[in-house]
Coordinates of C-alpha atoms and ligand atoms in Angstrom, one line a residue:
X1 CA -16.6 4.3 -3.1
X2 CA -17.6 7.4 -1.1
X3 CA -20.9 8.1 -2.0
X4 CA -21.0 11.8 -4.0
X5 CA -23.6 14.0 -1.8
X6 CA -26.7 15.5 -3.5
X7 CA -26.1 18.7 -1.7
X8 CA -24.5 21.5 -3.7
X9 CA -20.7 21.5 -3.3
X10 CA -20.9 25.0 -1.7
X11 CA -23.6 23.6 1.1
X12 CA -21.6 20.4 1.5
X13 CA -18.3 22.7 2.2
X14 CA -20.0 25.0 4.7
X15 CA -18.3 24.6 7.9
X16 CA -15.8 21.7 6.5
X17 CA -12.3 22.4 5.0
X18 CA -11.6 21.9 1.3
X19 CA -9.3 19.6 0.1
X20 CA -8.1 20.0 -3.8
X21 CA -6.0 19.1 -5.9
X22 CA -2.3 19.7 -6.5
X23 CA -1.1 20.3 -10.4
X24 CA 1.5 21.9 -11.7
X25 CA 3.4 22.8 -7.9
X26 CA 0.1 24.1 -6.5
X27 CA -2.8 24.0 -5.0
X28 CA -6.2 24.0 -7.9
X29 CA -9.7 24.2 -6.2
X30 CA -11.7 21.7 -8.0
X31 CA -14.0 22.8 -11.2
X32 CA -15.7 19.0 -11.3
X33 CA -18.4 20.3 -9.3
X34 CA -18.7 16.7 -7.4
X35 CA -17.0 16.8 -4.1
X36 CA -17.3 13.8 -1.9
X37 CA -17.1 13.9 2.4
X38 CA -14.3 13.2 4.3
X39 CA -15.3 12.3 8.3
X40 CA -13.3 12.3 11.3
X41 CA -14.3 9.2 12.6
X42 CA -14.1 9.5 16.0
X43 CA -16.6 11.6 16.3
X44 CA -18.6 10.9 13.4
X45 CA -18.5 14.5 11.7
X46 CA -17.6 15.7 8.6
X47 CA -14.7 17.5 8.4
X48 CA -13.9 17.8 4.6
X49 CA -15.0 18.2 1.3
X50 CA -13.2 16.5 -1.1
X51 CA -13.0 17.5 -5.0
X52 CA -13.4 14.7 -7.6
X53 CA -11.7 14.8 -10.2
X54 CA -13.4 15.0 -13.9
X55 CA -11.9 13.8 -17.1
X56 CA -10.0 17.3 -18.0
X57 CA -9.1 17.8 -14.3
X58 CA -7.0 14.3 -14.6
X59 CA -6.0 15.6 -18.4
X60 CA -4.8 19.1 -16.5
X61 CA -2.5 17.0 -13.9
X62 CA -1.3 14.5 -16.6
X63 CA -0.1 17.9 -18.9
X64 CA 1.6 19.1 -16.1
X65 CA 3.7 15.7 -15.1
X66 CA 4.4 15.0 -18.8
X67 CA 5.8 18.5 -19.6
X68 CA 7.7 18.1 -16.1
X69 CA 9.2 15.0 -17.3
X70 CA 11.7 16.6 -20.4
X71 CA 13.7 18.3 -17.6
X72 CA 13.5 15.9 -15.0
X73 CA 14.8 13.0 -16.6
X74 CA 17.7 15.4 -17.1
X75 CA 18.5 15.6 -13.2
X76 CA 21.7 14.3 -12.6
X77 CA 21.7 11.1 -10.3
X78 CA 23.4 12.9 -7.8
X79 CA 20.6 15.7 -7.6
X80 CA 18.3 14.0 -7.6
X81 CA 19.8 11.7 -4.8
X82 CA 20.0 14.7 -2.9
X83 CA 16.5 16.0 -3.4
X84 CA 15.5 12.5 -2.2
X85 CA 17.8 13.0 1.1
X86 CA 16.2 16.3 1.3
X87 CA 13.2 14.5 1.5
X88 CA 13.9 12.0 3.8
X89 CA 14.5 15.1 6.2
X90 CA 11.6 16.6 6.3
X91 CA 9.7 14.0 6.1
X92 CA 11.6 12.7 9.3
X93 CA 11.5 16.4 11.1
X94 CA 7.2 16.3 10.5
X95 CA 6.5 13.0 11.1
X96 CA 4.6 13.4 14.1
X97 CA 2.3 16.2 11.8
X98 CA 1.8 13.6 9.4
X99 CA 0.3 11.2 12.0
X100 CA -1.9 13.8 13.3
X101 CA -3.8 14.3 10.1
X102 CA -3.4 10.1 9.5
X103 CA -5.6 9.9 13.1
X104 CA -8.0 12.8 12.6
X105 CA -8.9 11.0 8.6
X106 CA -8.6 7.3 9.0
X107 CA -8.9 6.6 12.7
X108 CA -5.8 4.8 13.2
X109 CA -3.9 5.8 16.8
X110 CA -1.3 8.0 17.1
X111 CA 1.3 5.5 17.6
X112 CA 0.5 3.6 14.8
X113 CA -0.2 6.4 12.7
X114 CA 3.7 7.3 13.1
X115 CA 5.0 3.8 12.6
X116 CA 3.2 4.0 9.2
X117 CA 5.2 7.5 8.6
X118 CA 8.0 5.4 9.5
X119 CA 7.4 2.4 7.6
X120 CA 7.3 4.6 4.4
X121 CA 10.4 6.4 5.2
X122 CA 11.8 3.4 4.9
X123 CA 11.2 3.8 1.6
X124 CA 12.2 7.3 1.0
X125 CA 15.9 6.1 2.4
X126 CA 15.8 3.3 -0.1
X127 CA 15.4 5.6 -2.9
X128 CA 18.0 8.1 -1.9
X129 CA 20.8 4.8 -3.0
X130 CA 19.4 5.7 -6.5
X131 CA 22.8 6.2 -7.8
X132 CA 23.6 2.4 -7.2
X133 CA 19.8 1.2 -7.7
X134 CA 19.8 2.3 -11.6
X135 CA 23.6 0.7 -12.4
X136 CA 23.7 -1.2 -15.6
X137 CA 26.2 -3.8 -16.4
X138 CA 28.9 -3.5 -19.0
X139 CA 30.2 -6.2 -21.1
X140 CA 33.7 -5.3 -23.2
X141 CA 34.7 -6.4 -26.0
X142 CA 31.9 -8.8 -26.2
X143 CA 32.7 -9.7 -29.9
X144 CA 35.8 -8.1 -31.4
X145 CA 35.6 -4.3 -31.0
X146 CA 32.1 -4.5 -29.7
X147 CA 31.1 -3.5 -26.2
X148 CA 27.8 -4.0 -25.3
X149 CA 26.4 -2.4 -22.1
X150 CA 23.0 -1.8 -20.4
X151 CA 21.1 1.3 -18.8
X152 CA 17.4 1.7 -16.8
X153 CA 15.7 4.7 -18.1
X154 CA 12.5 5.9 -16.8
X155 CA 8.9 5.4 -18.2
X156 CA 7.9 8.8 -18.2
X157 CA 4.1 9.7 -16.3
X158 CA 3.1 7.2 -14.5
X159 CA 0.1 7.1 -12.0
X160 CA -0.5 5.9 -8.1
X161 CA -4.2 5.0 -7.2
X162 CA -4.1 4.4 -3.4
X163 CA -6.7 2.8 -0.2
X164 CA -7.9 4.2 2.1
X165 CA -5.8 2.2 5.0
X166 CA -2.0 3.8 4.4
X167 CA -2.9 7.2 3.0
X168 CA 1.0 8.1 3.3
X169 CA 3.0 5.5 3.6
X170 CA 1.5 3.3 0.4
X171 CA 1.9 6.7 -1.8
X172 CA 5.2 6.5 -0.7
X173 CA 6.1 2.7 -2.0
X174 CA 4.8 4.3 -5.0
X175 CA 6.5 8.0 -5.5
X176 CA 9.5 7.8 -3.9
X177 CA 11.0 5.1 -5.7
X178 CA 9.1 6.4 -9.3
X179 CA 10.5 10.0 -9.0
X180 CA 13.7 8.7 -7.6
X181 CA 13.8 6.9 -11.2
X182 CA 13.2 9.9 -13.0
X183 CA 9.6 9.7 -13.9
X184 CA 7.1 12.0 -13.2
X185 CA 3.8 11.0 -10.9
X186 CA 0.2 12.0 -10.5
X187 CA -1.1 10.2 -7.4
X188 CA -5.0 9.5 -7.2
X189 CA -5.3 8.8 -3.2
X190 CA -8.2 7.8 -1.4
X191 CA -11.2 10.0 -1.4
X192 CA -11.9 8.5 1.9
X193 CA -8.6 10.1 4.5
X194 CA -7.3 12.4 1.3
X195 CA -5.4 15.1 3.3
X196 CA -1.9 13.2 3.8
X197 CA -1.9 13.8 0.1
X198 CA -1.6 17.7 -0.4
X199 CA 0.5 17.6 2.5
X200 CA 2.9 15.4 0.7
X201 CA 2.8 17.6 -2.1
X202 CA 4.0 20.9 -0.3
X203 CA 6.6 19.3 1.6
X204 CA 8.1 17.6 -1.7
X205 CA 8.1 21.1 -3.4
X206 CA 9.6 22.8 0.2
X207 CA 12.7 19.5 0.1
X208 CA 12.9 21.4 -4.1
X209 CA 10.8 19.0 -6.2
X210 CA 10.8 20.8 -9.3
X211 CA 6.8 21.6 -9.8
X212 CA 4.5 19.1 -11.9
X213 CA 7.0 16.2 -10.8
X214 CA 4.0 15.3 -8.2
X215 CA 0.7 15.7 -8.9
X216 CA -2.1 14.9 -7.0
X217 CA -6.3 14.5 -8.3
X218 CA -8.3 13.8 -6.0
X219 CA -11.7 11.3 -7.7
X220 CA -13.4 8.2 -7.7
X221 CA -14.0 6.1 -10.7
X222 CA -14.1 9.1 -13.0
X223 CA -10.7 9.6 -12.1
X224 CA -9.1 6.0 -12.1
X225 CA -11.0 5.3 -15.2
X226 CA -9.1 8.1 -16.9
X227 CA -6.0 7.6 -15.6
X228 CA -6.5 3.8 -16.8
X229 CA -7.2 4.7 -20.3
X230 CA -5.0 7.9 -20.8
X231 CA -2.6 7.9 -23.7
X232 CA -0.1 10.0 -21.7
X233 CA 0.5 7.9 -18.4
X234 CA 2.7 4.8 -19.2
X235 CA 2.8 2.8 -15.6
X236 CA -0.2 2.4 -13.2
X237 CA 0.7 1.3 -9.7
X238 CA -2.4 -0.1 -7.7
X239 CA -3.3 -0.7 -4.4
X240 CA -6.7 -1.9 -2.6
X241 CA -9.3 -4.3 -2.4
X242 CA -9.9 -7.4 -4.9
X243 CA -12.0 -6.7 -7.3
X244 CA -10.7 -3.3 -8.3
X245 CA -6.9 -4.5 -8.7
X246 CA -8.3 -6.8 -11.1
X247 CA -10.3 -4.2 -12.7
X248 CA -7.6 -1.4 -12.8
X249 CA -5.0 -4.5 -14.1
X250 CA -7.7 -5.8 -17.1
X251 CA -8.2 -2.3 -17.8
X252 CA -4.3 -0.6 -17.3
X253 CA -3.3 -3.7 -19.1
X254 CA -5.5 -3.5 -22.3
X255 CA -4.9 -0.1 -22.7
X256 CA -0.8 -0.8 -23.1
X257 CA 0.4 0.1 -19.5
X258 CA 2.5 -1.6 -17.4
X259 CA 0.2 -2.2 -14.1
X260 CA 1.6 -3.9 -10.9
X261 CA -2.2 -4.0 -8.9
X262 CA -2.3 -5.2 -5.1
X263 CA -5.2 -6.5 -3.9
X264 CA -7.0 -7.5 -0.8
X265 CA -5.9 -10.8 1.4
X266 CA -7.0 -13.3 4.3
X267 CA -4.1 -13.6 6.6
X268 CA -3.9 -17.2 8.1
X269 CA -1.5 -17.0 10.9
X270 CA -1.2 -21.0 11.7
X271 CA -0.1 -22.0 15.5
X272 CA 1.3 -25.4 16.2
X273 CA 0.9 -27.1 19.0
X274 CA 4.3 -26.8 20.4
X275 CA 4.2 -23.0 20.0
X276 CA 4.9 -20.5 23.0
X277 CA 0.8 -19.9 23.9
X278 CA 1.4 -16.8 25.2
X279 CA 3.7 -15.3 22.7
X280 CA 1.2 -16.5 20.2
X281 CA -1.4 -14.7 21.6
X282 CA 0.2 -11.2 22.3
X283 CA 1.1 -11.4 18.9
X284 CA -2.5 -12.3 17.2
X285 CA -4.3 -9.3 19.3
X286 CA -1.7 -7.0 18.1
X287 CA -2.0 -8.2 14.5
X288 CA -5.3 -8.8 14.3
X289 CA -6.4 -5.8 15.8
X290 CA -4.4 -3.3 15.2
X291 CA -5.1 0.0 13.4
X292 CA -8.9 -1.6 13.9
X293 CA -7.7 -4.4 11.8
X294 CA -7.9 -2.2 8.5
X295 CA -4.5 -3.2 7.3
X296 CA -3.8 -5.5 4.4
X297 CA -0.8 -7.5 6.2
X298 CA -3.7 -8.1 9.3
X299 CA -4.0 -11.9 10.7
X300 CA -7.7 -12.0 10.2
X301 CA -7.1 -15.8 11.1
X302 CA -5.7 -18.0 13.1
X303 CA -5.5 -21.6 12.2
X304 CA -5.1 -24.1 15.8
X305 CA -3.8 -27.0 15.2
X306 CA -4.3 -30.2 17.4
X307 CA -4.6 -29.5 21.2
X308 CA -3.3 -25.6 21.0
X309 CA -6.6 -24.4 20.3
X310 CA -8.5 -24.7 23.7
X311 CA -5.2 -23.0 25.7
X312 CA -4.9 -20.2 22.6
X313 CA -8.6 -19.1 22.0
X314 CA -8.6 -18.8 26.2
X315 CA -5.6 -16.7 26.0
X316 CA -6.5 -14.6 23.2
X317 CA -9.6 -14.0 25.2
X318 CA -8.2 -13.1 27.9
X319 CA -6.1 -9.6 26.3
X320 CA -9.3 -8.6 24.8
X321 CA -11.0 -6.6 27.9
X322 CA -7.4 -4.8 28.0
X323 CA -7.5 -3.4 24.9
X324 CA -8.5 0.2 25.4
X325 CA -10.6 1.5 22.2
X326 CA -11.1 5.2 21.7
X327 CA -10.4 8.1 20.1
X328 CA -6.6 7.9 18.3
X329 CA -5.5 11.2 19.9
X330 CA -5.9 10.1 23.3
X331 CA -2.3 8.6 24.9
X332 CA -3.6 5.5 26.4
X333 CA -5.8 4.4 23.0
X334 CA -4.8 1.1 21.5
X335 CA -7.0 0.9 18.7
X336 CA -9.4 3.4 17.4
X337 CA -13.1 4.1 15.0
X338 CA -13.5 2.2 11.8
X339 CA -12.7 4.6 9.0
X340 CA -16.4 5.1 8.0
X341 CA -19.6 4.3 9.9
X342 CA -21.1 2.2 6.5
X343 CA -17.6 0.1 6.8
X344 CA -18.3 -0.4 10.6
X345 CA -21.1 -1.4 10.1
X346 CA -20.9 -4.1 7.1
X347 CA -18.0 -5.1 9.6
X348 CA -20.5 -5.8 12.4
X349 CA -23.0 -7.9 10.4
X350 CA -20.4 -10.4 9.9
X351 CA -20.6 -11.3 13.1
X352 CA -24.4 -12.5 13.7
X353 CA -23.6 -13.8 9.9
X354 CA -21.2 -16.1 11.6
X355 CA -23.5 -16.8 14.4
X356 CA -26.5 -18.3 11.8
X357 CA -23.9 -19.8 9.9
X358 CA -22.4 -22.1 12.9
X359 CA -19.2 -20.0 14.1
X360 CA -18.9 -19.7 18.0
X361 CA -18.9 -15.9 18.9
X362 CA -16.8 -15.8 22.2
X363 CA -16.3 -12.1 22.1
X364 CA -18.8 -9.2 20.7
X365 CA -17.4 -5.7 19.6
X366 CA -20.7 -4.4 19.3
X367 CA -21.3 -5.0 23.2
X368 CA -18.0 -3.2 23.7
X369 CA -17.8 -0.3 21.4
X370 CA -17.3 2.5 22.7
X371 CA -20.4 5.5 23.2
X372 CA -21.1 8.5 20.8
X373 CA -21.4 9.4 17.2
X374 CA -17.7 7.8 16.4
X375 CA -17.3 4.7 13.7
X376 CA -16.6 2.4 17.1
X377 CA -16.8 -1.3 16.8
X378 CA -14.9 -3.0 19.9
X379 CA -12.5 -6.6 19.2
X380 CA -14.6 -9.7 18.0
X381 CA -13.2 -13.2 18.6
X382 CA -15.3 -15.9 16.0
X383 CA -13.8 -19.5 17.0
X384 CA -15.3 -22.9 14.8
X385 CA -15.0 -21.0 11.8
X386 CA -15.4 -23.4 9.3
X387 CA -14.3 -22.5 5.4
X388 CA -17.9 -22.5 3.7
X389 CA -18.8 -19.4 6.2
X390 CA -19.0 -16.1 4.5
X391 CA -16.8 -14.9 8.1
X392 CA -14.0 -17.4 6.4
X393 CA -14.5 -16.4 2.9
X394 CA -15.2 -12.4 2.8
X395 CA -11.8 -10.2 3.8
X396 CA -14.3 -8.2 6.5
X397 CA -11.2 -5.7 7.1
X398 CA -11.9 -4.5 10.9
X399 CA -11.5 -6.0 14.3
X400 CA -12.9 -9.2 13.8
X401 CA -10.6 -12.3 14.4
X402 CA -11.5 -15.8 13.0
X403 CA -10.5 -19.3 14.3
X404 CA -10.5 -22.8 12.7
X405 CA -9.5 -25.6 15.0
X406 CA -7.7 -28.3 12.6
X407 CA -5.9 -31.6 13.6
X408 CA -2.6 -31.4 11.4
X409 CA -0.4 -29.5 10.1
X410 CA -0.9 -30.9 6.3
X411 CA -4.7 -29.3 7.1
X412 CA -3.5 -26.4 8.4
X413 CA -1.1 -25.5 5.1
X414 CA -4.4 -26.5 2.9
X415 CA -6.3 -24.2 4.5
X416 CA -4.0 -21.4 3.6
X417 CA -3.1 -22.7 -0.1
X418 CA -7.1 -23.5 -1.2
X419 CA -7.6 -19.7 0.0
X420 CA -7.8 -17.4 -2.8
X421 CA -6.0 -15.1 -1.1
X422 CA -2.0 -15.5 -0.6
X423 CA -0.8 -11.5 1.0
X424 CA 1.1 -12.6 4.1
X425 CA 0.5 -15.8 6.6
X426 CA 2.6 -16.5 9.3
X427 CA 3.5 -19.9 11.5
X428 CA 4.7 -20.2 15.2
X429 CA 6.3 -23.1 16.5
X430 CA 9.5 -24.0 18.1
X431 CA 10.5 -25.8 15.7
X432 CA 12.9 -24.7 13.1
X433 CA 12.4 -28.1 10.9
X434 CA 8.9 -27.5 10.5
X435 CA 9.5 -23.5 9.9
X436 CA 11.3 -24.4 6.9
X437 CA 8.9 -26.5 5.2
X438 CA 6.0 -24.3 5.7
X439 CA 8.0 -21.6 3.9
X440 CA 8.7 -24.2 1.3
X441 CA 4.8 -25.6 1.1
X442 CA 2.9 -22.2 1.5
X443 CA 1.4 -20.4 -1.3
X444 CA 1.9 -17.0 -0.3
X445 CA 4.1 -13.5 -1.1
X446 CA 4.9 -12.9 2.3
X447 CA 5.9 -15.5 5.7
X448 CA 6.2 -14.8 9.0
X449 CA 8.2 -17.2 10.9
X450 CA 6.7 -16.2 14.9
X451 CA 6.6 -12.8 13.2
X452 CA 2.6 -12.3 12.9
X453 CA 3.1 -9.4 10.1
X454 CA 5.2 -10.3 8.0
X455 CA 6.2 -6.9 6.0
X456 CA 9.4 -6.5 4.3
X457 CA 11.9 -4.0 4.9
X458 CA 12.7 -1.6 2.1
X459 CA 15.8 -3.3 0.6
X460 CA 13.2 -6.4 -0.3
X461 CA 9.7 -6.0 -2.2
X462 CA 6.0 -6.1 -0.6
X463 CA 4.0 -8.3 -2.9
X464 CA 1.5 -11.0 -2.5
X465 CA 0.7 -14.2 -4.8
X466 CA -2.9 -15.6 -6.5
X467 CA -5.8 -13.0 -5.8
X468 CA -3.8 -10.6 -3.8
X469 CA -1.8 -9.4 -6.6
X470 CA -2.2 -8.8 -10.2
X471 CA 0.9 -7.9 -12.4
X472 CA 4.1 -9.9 -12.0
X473 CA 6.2 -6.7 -10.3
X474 CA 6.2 -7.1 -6.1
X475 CA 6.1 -2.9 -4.9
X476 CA 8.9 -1.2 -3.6
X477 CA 12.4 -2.3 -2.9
X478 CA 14.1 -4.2 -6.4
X479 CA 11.3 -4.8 -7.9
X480 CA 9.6 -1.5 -7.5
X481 CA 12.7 -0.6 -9.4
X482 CA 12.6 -2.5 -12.1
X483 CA 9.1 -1.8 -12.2
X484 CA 9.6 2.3 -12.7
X485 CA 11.9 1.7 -15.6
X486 CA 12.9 0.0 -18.6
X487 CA 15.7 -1.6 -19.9
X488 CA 17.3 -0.9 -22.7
X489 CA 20.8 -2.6 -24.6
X490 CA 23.7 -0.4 -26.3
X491 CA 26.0 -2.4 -29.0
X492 CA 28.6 -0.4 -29.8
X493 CA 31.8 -0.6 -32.2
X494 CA 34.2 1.6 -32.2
X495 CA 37.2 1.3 -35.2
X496 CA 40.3 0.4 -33.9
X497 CA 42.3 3.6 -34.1
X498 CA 45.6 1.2 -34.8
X499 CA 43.7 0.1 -38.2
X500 CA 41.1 2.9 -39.0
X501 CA 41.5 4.6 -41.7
X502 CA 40.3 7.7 -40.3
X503 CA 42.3 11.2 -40.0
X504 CA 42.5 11.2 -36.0
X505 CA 44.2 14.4 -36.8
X506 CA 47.3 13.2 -33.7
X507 CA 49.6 10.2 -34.6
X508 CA 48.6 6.9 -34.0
X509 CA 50.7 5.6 -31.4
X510 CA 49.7 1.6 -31.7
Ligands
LIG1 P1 -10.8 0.1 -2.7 O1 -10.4 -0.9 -3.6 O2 -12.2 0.4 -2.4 O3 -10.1 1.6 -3.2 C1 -8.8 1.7 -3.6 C2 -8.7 2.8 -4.6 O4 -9.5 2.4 -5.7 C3 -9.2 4.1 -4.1 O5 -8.3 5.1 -4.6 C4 -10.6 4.2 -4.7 O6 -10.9 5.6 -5.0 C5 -10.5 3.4 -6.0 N1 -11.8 2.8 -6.4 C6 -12.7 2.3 -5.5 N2 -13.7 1.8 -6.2 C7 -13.5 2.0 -7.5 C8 -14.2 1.6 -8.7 N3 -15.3 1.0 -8.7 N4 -13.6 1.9 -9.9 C9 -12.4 2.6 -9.9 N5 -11.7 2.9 -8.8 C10 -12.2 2.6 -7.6 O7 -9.9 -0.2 -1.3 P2 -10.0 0.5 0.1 O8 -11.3 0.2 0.7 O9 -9.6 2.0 -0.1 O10 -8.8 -0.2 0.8 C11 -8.9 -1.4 1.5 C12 -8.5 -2.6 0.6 O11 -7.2 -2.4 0.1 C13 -8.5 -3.9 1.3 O12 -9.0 -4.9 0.5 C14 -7.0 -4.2 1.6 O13 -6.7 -5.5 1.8 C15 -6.4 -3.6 0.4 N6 -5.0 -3.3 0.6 C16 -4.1 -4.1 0.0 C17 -2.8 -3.9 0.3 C18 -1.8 -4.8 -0.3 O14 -0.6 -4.4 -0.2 N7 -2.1 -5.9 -0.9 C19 -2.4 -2.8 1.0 C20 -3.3 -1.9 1.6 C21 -4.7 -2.2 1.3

């Protein structure tokens, strides 16, 4: 977590904007008196101060989202349909304001900072069907006189705790389809790139999100600690590394919440020796590098099997000098700083860590990275990775691609399946037999057939299996549906107005 500075929050705000919370349809300055430091890690300065939360702060945002809740569950589906088209609007109309604060907080380029924004509006347009999405099903006469029928009603306050990698588009797989349902939210974002947050905020109250609807506190562990054990909040939606998806799911869990808690993953994208080399290749750079390789659906690994992997590692190899690292506002960057310079460099020690272990290092981001005070680590290539190595074992979340050289494609799907992880994986090969059985054999949430990132669109749910998620709703799409709301079972009789006994007080005409 970012470490809390022992500077007074005054000092550590000099010069560097504030970023606070947002209760009740407005901004509130912070009263914690922590505040952690946001960077701009391209040039490795501090830019922000970011409040964390205390105990009452969290208490203060909850208040506001449950009192919001008596009304809004009242919104017609229609209205609130149209508040969620609204939305969609402006979320469209800023976009590129959106990926401008995305760069300048987590690094990411601009490019990829706006397919993100676009990625989550996919969202946003999924939850404007909400009419259609909450239909229950209607049985009559399912005993004699008795109609029995079945409605979705939302949870009430329920809470998003986000990473540091999507700071608006994975609060988006969270509030859009939540409010949509009729609950209210109280998002705890990253304290790392916290800005996308607030901005969220005014532009839901601008589209006419009734206020307290969306709240936003800002924390560390104080903050998800409280949100975990608070009476008040009913769902807890997770997302980020291993062991604190575990954590927030024992905790949520034990505490009586519903949690659905993604976790981290290790990305195996398997190549076959009949595969299209260079196809393969373009499409491990782009995945493994990409947004500095900080995303969770990243191929952090690529498993050669047979004779492929001489002709693939070369290939690979070969794109790496092209790929232009810099700051994200510049046009011609491809891929940009790590998000802090401690992650950079953790990230770097892996790879001398794979050297001693026995790992071939063909290509060294360190020699590569660009000058300056920026979070800069160039693209690694590790090939002869072997699964004891902590290279294979650790997720190491930044440019760093591994490689195992294997002789079968049995060894190749054991790989995968003995990893802890199982987020997305991905196969290529020309042949569509052999496509279908890995999708059959392969213990993951997510498969990419010659598709290296394997996210699902909207109308399906994001989710992956064993350590990388804990809860047994996938996020977003159906399942993010039935995930914001519960179901509940009318039986109803009604007398028969030919037999009742009843004054109808008109004549019975049966
Ligand atoms: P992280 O686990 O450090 O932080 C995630 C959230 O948890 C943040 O809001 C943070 O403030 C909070 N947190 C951190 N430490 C905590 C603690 N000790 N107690 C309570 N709360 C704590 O993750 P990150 O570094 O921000 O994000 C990167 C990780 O997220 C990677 O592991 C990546 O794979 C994962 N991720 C997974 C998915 C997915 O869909 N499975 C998507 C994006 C990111």
């Amino acid at each position: 977590m970012t470490e809390v500075l022992d500077r007074s929050v005054d000092e550590q705000r000099e010069g560097v904007a504030r970023i606070s919370h947002w209760i009740g349809g407005r901004l509130v300055p912070g009263t914690s008196g922590r505040s952690g430091p946001v960077y701009n890690p391209a040039i490795g300065e501090q830019t922000g101060a970011v409040d964390l939360a205390s105990v009452e702060e969290v208490d203060a945002a909850v208040a506001a989202a449950k009192e919001a809740f008596v009304s809004w569950r009242k919104v017609s589906l229609a209205k609130r349909a149209e508040l969620m088209f609204n939305i969609r609007e402006l979320v469209h109309e800023r976009r590129e304001e959106a990926a401008r604060i995305l760069t300048v907080e987590h690094g990411k380029v601009l490019s990829d900072a706006l397919g993100e924004v676009t990625r989550g509006l996919e969202v946003i347009e999924f939850a404007c069907g909400i009419p259609t999405l909450l239909k229950g099903e209607f049985s009559e006469q399912a005993s004699t006189g008795i109609d029995v029928y079945s409605i979705c009603q939302p949870l009430g306050v329920v809470a998003g705790i986000t990473p540091f990698n999507f700071p608006a588009m994975v609060p988006m797989w969270m509030w859009a389809p939540a409010i949509a349902c009729g609950n209210t939210f109280v998002l705890k974002p990253s304290e790392k790139d916290p800005s996308a947050s607030p901005w969220t905020a005014e532009l839901l109250k601008e589209a006419g999100l009734p206020d307290g609807v969306f709240n936003v506190v800002h924390g560390d562990k104080v903050a998800v600690d409280r949100v975990l054990e608070h009476p008040d909040i009913s769902a807890v939606s997770f997302v980020g590394s291993t062991p604190i998806a575990r954590y927030v799911y024992e905790t949520g869990t034990k505490a009586g919440k519903r949690v659905q808690a993604l976790g981290g993953a290790k990305n195996h994208m398997i190549v076959l020796p009949d595969a299209d080399i260079d196809m393969a290749a373009d499409a491990a750079v782009s995945a493994a590098y990409g947004s500095a390789g900080e995303r969770c659906m990243a191929v952090s690994h690529v498993v050669a099997v047979g004779d492929v992997a001489d002709g693939l590692v070369t290939a690979i190899k070969e794109r790496l000098p092209k790929i232009k690292v810099g700051n994200g506002l510049e046009a011609d960057v491809e891929m940009g700083p790590l998000v802090t310079r401690e992650h950079r460099d953790k990230v770097a020690s892996y790879l001398d860590k794979g050297r001693e272990q026995g790992a071939t290092l063909v290509a060294d981001g360190r020699e590569t990275a660009p000058e300056g005070k920026g979070f800069f680590l160039g693209v690694s290539l590790i090939d002869d990775v072997t699964p004891e190595m902590d290279v294979y074992k650790d997720e190491i979340f930044g440019p760093v691609l591994g490689v195992s050289r294997v002789g079968t494609y049995d060894e190749a799907v054991r790989l995968v399946n003995e990893n802890p992880y199982g987020n997305g994986t991905a196969i290529f090969t020309r042949d569509g037999g052999v496509a279908r059985q890995f999708q059959f054999d392969v213990q993951a949430g997510m498969v990419g057939v010659n598709v290296p990132i394997p996210v699902p669109v909207a109308y399906y749910s994001f989710g992956g299996w064993k350590a990388s998620l804990f809860g047994d709703k996938h996020i977003y799409g159906p399942e993010g549906i039935s995930f914001y709301t519960r179901g509940k079972v009318v039986t109803s009789r009604w007398p028969d107005p030919a037999t009742s006994k009843v004054d109808l007080g008109f004549p019975r005409t049966r």
